Every structure is written in C-alpha cells, then in structure tokens.
PDB file of C-alpha atoms in Angstrom:
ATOM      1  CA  UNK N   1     -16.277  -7.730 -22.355  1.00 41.00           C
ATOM      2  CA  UNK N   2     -14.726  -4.487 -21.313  1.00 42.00           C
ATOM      3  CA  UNK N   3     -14.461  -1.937 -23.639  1.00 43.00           C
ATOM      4  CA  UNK N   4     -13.926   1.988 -21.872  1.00 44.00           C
ATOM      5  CA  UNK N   5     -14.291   4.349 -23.876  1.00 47.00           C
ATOM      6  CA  UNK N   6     -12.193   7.161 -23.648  1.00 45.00           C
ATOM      7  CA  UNK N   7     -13.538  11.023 -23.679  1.00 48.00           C
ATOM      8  CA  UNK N   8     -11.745  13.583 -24.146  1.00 51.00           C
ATOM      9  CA  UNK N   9     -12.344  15.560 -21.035  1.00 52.00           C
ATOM     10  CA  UNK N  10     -10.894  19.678 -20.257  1.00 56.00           C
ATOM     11  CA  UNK N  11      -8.248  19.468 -17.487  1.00 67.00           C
ATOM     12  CA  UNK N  12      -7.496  15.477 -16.755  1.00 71.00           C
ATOM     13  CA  UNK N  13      -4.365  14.486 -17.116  1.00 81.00           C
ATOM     14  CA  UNK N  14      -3.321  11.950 -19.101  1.00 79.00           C
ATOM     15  CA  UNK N  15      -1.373  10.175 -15.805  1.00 83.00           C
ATOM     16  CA  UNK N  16      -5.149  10.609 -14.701  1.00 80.00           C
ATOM     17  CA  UNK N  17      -6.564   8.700 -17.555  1.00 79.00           C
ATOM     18  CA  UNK N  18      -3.933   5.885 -17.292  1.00 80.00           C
ATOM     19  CA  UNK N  19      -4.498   5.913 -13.346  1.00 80.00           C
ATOM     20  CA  UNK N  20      -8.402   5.958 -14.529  1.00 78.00           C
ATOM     21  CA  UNK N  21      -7.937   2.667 -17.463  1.00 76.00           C
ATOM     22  CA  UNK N  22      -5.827   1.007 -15.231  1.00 78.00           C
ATOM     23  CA  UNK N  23      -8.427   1.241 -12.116  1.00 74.00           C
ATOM     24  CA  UNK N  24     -11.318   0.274 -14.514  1.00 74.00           C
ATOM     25  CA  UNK N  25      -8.940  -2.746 -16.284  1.00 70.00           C
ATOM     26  CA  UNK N  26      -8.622  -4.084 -12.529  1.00 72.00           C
ATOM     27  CA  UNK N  27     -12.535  -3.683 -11.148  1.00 64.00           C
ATOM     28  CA  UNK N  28     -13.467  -5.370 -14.227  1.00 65.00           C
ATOM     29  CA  UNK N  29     -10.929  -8.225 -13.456  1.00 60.00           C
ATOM     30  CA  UNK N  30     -12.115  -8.685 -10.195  1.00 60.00           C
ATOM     31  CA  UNK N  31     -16.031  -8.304 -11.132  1.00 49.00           C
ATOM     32  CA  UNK N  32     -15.070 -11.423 -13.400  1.00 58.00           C
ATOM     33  CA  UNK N  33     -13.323 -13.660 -11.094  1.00 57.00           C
ATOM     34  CA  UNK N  34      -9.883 -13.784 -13.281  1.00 64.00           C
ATOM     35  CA  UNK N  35      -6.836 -11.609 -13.419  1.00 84.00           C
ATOM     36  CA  UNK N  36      -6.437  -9.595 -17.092  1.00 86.00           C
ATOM     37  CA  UNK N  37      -3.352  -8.264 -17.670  1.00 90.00           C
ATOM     38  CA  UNK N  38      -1.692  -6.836 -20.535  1.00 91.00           C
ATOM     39  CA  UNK N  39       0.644  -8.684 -23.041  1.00 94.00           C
ATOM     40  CA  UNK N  40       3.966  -6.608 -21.790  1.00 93.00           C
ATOM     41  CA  UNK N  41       2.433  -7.706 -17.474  1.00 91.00           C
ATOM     42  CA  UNK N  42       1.718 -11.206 -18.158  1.00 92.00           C
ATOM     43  CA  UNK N  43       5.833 -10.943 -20.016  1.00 91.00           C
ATOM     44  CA  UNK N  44       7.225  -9.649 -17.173  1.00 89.00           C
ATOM     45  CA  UNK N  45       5.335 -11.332 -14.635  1.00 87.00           C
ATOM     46  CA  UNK N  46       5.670 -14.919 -16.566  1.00 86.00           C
ATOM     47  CA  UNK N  47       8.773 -14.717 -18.398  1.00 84.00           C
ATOM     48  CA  UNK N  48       6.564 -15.826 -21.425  1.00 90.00           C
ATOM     49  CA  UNK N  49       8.098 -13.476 -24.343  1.00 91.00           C
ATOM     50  CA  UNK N  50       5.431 -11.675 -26.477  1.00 94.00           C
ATOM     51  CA  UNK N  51       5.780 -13.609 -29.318  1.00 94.00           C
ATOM     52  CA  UNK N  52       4.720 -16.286 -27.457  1.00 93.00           C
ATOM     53  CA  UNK N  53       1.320 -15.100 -26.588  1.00 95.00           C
ATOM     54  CA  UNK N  54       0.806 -13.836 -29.689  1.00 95.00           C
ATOM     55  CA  UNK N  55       1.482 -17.081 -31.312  1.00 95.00           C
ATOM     56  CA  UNK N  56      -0.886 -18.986 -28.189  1.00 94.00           C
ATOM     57  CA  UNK N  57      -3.970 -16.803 -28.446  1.00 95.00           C
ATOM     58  CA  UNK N  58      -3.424 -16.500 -32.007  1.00 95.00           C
ATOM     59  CA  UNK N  59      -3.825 -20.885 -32.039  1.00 94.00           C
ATOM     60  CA  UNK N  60      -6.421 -20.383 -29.089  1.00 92.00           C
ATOM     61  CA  UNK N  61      -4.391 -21.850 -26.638  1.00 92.00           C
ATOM     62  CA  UNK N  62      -5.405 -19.064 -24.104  1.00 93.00           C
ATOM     63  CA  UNK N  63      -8.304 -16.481 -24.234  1.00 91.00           C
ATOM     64  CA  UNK N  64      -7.552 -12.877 -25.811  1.00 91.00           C
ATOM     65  CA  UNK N  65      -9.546  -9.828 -25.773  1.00 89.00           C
ATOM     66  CA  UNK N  66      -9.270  -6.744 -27.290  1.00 87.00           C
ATOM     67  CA  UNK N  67     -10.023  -3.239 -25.417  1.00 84.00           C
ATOM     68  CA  UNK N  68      -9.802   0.573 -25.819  1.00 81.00           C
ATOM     69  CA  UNK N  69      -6.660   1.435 -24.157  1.00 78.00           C
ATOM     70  CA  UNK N  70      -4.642   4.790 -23.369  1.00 79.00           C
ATOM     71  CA  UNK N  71      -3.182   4.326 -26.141  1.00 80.00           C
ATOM     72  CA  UNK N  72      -5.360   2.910 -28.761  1.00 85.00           C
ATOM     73  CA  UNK N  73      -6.779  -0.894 -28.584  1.00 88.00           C
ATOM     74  CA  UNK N  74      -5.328  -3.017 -25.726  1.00 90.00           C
ATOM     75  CA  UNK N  75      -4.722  -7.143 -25.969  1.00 93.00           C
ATOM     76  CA  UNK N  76      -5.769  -8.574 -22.089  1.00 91.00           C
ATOM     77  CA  UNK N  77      -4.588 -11.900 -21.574  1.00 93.00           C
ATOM     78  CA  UNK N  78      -5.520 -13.999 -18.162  1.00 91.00           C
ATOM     79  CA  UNK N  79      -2.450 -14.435 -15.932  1.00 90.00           C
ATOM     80  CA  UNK N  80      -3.517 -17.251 -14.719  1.00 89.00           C
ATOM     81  CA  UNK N  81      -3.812 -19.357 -18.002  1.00 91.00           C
ATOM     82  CA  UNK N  82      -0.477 -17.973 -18.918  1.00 92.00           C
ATOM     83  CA  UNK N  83       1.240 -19.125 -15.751  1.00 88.00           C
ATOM     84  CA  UNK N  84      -0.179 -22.666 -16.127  1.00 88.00           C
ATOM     85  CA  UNK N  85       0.516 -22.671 -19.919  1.00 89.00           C
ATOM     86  CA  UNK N  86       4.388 -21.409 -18.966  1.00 86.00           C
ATOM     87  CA  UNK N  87       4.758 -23.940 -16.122  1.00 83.00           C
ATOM     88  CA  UNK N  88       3.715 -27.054 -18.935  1.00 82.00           C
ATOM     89  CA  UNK N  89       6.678 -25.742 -21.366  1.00 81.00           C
ATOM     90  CA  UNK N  90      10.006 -27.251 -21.100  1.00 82.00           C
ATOM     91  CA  UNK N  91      11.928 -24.275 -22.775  1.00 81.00           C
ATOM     92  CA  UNK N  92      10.145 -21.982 -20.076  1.00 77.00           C
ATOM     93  CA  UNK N  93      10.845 -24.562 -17.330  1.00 75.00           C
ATOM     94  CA  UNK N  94      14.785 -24.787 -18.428  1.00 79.00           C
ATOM     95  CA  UNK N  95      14.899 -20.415 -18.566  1.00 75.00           C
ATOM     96  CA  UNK N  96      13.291 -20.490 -14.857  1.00 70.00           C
ATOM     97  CA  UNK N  97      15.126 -22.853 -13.726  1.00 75.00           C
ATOM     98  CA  UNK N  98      18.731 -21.690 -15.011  1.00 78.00           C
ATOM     99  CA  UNK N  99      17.179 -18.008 -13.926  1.00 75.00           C
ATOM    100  CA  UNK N 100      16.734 -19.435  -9.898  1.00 72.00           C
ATOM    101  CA  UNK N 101      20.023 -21.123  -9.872  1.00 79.00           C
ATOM    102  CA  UNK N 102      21.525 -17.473 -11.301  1.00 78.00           C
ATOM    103  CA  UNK N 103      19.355 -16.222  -8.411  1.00 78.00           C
ATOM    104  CA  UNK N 104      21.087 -18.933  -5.978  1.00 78.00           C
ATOM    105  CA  UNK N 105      24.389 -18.348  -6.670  1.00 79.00           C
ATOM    106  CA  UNK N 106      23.771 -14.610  -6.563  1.00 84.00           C
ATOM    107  CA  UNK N 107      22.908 -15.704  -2.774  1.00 84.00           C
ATOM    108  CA  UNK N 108      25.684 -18.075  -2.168  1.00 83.00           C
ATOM    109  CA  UNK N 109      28.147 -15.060  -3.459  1.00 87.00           C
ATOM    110  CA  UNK N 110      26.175 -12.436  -0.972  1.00 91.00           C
ATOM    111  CA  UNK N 111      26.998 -14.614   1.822  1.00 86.00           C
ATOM    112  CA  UNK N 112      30.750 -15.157   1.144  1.00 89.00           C
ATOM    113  CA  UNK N 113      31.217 -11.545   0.891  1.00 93.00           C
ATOM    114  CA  UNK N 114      29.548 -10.713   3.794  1.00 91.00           C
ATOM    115  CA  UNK N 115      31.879 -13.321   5.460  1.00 90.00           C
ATOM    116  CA  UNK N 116      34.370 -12.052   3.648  1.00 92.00           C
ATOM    117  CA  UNK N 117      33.599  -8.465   5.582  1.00 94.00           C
ATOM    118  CA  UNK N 118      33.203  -9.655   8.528  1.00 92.00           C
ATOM    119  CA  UNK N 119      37.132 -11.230   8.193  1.00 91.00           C
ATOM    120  CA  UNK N 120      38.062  -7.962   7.401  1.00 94.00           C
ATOM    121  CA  UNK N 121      36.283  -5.838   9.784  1.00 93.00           C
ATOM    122  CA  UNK N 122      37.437  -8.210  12.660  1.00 91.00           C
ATOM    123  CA  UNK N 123      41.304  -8.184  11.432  1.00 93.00           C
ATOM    124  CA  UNK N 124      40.734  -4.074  11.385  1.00 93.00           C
ATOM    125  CA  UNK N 125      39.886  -3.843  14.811  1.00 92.00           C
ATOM    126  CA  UNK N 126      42.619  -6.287  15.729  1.00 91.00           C
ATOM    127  CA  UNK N 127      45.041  -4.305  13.898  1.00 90.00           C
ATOM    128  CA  UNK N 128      44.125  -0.927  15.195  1.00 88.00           C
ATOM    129  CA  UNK N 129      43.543  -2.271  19.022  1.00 80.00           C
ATOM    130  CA  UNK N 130      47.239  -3.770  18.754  1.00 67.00           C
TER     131      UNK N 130
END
C-alpha cells in the first residue's frame, strides 16, 4: 500500500506538493499494474456518483484504500473495477445512454446549422454579386 508521507519542507510550494502526490499516486499505480484514482476521478471519469462508491467499497464490491493526501487521508479506488462495475448497472447504462443520444443530437443540430450557414453565406454572395 501507498502511504507518502508528507514533510513539511522550507520553500516548496504547495502546487509543488500536489504536482509531487499526484506524480507519486501515478508511479505507484503503474508499479502495481492497475490504475488508482481518486473518488471525485473515477466520478468524473465513470459517471458513477460518490455515493455510489462509497456505498460499493463500503459492501466490498470494489477494493478501497486509504492514503496520506494533500489534504489529509485520500480514498483510491481502481478505475478499472469501477468502469466494469458501472457498465453491469442498468441505472448507469440508461444515464450513458440518454447522455450519448444528448451528445448525438448535439451533433445532428451542429450539422444543420452549419448547413444552415452555408444557405446563408451562399444567398449573401448571391445577393451582393447581383
């Protein structure tokens, strides 16, 4: 398990000491094959609220550990158990799903109003070549 240990050290910065946690959260990571991330990353990378995790490592449903953060102690969750745990619930399924047909018709509009330009740049230049 990784637990840094924070010193208080004369002239780093504390963006230096986040830089430094976040650097040593990663190598550690790698060194272990699996991709620990915080509760708020795996959120916003999963779409998994944080109630949700809480309630799933609290049932062990997915591993949890507990390090010294920047900003006291840190829960790590791995990505990759979330992901798979997200993709097996329905609810999550249904909010991704209505989220990429949001995303689709977000495209679908795009397109008609770049058409839509298009029309109107071409009836411009007809206008002011006539």
């Amino acid at each position: 398990m990784l637990i840094v240990g924070w010193i208080e050290e004369v002239g780093v910065s504390w963006d230096d000491r986040l830089d430094r946690w976040d650097a040593e959260r990663e190598l550690a990571s790698r060194l272990e094959d699996s991709d620990w991330v915080t509760l708020q990353q795996a959120t916003t990378r999963t779409g998994v609220s944080r109630a949700a995790l809480r309630t799933w490592y609290r049932a062990d449903l997915i591993p949890s550990r507990l390090v010294d953060g920047p900003h006291g102690p840190q829960r790590l969750v791995p990505l990759a158990m979330v992901a798979a745990r997200a993709k097996d619930s329905p609810r999550l399924r249904r909010t991704l799903e209505r989220r990429m047909s949001e995303e689709a018709l977000i495209e679908l509009l795009q397109d008609r109003i770049d058409a839509l330009e298009a029309r109107v740049a071409a009836l411009e230049r007809r206008d002011a070549g006539g």
